[in-house]
Short mmCIF file of C-alpha atoms in Angstrom, two decimals:
data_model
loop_
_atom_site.label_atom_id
_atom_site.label_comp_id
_atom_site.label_asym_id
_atom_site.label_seq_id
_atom_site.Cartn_x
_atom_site.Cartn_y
_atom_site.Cartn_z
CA UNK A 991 0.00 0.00 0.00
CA UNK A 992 1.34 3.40 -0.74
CA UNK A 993 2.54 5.20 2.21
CA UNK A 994 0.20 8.06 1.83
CA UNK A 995 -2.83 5.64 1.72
CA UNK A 996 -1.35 3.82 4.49
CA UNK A 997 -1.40 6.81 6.60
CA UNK A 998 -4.81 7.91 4.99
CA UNK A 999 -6.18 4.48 6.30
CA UNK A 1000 -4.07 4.64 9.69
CA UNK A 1001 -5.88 8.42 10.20
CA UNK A 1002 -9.24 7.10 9.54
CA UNK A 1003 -8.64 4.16 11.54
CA UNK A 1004 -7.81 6.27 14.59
CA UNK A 1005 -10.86 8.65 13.88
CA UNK A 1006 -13.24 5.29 14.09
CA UNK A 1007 -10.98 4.44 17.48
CA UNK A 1008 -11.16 7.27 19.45
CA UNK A 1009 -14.63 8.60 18.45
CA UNK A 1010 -16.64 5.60 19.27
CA UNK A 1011 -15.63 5.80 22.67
CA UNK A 1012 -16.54 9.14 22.92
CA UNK A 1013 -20.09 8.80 21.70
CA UNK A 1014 -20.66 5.17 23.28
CA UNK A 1015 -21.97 7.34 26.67
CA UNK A 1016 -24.33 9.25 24.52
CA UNK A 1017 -26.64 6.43 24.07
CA UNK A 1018 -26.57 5.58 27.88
CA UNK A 1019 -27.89 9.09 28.70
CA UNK A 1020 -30.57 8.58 25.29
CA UNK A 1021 -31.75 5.26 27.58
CA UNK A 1022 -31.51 6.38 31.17
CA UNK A 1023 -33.77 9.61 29.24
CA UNK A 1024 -35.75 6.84 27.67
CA UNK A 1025 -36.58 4.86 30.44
CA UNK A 1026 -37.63 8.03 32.81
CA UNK A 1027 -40.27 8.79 30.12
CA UNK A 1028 -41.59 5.27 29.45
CA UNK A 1029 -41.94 5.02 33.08
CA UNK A 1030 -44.08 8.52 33.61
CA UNK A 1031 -45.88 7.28 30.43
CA UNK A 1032 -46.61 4.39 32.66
CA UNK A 1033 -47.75 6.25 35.63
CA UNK A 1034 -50.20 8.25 33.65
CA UNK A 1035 -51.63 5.53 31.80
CA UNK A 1036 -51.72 3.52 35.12
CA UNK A 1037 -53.56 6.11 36.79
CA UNK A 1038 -55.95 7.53 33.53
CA UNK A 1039 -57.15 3.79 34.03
CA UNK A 1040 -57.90 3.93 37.71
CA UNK A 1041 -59.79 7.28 37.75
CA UNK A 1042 -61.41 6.25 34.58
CA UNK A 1043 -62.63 2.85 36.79
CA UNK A 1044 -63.13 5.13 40.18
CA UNK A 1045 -65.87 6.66 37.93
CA UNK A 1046 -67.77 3.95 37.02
CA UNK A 1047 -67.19 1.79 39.91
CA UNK A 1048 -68.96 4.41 42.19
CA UNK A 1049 -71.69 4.56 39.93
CA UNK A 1050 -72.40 1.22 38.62
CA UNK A 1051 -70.49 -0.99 40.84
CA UNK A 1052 -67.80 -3.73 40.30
CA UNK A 1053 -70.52 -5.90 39.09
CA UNK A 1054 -72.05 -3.23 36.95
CA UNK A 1055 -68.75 -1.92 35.48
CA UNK A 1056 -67.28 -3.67 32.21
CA UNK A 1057 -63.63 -4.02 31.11
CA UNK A 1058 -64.87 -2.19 27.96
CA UNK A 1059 -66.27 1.06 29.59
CA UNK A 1060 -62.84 1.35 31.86
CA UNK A 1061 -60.98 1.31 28.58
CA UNK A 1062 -63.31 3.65 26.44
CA UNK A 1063 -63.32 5.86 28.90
CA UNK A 1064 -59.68 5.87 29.64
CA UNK A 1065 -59.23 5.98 26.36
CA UNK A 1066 -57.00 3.18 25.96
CA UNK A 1067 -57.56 -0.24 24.34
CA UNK A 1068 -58.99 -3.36 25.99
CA UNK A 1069 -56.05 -4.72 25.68
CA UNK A 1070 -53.40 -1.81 26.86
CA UNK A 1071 -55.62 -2.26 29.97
CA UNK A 1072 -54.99 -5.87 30.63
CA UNK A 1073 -51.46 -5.13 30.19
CA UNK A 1074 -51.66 -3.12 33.59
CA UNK A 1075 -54.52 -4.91 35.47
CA UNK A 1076 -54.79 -8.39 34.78
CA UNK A 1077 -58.63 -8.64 35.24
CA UNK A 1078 -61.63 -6.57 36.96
CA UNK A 1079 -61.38 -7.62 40.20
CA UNK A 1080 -57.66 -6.64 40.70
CA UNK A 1081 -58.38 -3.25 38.49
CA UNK A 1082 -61.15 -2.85 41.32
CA UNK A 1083 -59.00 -3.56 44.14
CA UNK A 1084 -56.29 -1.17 43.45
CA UNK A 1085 -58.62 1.40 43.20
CA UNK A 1086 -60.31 0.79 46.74
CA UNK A 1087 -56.67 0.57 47.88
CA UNK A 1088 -55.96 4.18 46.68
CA UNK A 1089 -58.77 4.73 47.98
CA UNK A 1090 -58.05 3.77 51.22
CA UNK A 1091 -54.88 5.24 51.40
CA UNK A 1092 -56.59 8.76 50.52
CA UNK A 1093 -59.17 8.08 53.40
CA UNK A 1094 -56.68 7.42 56.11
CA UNK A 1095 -54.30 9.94 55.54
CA UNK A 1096 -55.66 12.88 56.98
CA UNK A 1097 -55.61 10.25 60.53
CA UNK A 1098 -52.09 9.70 60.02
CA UNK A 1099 -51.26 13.26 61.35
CA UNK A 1100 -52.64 12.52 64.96
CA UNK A 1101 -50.19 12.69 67.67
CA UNK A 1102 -49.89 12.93 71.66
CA UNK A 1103 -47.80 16.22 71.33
CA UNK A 1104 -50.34 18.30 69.58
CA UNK A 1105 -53.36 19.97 71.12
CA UNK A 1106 -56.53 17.82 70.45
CA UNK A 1107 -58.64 20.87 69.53
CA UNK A 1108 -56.43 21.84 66.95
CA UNK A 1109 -55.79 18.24 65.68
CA UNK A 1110 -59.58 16.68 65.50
CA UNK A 1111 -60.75 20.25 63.94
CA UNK A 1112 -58.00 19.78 61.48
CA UNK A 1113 -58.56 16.51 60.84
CA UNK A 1114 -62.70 17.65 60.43
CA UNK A 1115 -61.27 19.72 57.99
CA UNK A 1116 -59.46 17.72 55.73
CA UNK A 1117 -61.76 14.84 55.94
CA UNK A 1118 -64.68 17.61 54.42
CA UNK A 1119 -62.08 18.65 51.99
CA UNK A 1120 -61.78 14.90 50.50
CA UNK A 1121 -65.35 14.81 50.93
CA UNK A 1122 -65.68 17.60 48.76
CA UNK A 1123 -63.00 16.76 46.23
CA UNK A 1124 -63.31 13.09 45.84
CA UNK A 1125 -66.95 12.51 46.63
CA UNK A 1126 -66.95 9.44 44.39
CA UNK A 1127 -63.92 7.74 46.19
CA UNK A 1128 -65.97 7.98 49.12
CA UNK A 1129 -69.17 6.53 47.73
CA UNK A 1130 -67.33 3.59 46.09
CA UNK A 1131 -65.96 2.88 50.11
CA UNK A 1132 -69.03 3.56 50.88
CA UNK A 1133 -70.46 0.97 48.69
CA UNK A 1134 -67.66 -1.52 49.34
CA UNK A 1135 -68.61 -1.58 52.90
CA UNK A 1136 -72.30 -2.01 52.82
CA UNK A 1137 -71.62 -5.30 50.48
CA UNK A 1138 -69.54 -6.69 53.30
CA UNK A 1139 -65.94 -5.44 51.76
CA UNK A 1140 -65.47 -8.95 50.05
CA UNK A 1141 -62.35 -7.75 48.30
CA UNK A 1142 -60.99 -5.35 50.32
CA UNK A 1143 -61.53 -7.22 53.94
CA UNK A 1144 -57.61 -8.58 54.54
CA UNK A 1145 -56.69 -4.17 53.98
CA UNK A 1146 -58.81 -3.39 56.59
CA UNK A 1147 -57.67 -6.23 58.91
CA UNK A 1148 -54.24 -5.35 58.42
CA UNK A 1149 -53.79 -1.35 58.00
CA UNK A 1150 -56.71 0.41 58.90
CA UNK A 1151 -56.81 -1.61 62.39
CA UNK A 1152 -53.44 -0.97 63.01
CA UNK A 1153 -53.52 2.89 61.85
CA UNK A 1154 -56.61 3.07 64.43
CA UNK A 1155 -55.27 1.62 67.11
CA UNK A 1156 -52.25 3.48 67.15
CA UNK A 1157 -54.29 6.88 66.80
CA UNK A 1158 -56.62 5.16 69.44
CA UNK A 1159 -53.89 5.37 71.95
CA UNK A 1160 -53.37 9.06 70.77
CA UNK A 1161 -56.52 9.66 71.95
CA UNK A 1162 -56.62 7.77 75.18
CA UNK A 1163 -53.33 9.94 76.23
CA UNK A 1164 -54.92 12.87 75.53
CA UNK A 1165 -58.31 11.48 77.96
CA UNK A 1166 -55.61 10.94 80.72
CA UNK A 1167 -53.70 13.88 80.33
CA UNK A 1168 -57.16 15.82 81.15
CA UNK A 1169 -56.99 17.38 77.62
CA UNK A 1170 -59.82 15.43 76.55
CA UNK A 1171 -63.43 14.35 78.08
CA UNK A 1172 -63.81 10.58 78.68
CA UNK A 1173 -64.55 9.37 75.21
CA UNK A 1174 -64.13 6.20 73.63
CA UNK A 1175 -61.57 6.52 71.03
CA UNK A 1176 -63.37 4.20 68.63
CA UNK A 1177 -66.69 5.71 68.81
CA UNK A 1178 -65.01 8.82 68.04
CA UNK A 1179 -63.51 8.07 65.59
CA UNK A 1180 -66.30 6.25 64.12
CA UNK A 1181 -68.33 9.78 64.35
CA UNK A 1182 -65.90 11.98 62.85
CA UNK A 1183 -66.10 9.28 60.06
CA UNK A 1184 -69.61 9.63 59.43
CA UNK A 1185 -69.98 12.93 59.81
CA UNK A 1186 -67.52 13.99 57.17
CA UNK A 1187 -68.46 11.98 54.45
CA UNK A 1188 -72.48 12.40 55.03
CA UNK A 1189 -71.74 15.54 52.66
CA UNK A 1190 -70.16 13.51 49.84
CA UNK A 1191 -72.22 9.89 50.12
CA UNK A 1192 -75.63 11.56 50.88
CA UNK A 1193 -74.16 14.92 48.74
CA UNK A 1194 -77.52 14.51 46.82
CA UNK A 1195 -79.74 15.12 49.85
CA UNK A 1196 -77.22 17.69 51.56
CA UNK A 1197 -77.98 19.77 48.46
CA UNK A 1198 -81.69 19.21 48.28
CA UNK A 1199 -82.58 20.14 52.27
CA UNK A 1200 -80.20 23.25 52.16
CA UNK A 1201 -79.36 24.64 48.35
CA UNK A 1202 -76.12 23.92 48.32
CA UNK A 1203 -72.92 21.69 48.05
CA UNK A 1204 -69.67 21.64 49.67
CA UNK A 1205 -68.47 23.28 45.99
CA UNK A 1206 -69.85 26.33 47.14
CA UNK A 1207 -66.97 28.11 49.10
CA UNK A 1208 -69.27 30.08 51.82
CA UNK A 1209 -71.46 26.77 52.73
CA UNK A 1210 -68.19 24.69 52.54
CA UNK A 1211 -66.54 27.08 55.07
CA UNK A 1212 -70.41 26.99 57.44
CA UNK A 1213 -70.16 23.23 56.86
CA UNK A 1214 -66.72 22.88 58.38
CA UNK A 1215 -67.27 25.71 61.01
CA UNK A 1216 -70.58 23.91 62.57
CA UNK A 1217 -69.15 20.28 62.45
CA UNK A 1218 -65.78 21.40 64.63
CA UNK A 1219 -68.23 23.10 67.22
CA UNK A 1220 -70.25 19.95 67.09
CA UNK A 1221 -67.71 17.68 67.89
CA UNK A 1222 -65.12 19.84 69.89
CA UNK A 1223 -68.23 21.02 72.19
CA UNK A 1224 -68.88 17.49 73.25
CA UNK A 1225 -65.36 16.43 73.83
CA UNK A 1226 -63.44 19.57 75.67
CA UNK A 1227 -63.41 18.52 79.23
CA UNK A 1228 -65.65 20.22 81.72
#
């Protein structure tokens, strides 16, 4: 080979040397970029399914609810949605598992230090605030309740009894410390349960007896004010 082709193909070997190892870390960064995305896209699609089936679960049931209407109303295919929940009954129970985990986390603020007042008419508060904002999630609990909780009964043996006892004790400290009346933390936490989400399972006869729904800022703020006088009133030690 002629020495200037030699050192023509020598060059061009060196070019296809060095800059291949220079742009080998570009595609990493393409992928790690890649698999962020596909993973959001995921998420989205994941949770466009279960709001889609929140929807129609709280209005027609699990048993009145179709594979089909999730997806059309998702807007994905039958198929895409099998991809991501196998059948009905496990696209139902991971919504009443959201579900549950938006129920119980207002409760998961209670603690010994805080004043009770101020806690339980906090906790009044955000309880009427997802009663207002998710009144369907409540409903379909609601409804999963009444029918016995058949799918969701080994969630509430587990977490919700142990979330309430430990807020139970909360409660008892507060009895003992004098900062509280005698009450029975269950029962009163079983009333500040069905006080809050009257206005989003019974939302329908709220509005027809008074005009009005919690959407409406002034009788949302009335609504809040009356139910903390309510319960604070019958549980400030005298």
């Amino acid at each position: 080979m002629p020495k200037t082709k030699a050192l023509a193909a020598a060059s061009s070997s060196n070019i296809t040397t060095d800059k291949p190892a220079r742009k080998r870390a570009k595609p990493a960064v393409r992928s790690a970029s890649a698999v962020s995305r596909r993973l959001r896209q995921i998420e989205d699609k994941r949770s466009a399914i279960l709001g889609a089936a929140l929807g129609l679960f709280s209005r027609f049931g699990l048993h009145g609810t179709s594979i089909d209407q999730v997806a059309a109303r998702a807007d994905v295919s039958k198929s895409n949605l099998l991809y991501y929940f196998a059948n009905k009954e496990e696209l139902y129970v991971n919504v009443l598992r959201d579900l549950l985990a938006l129920w119980l986390e207002p409760l998961r603020g209670f603690s010994a230090e805080q004043d009770p007042g101020e806690a339980i008419g906090d906790y009044i508060r955000r309880k009427l605030l997802v009663s207002r904002d998710r009144p369907d999630a409540s409903r379909l609990f609601c409804l999963e309740m009444i029918q016995g909780a058949p799918l969701l009964r080994d969630e509430l043996d587990r977490e919700l009894r142990t979330l309430v006892e430990k807020k139970s004790e909360v409660i008892r400290a507060w009895v003992e410390a004098g900062k509280l009346a005698p009450v029975d933390p269950h029962h009163l936490i079983f009333a500040l349960w069905a006080v809050t989400q009257h206005y989003a399972d019974f939302g329908v006869q709220v509005q027809a007896l008074t005009g009005h729904t919690l959407d409406d800022a002034a009788f949302f703020e009335q609504t809040v004010e009356n139910v903390q006088r309510i319960v604070l009133q019958g549980i400030t030690p005298r």
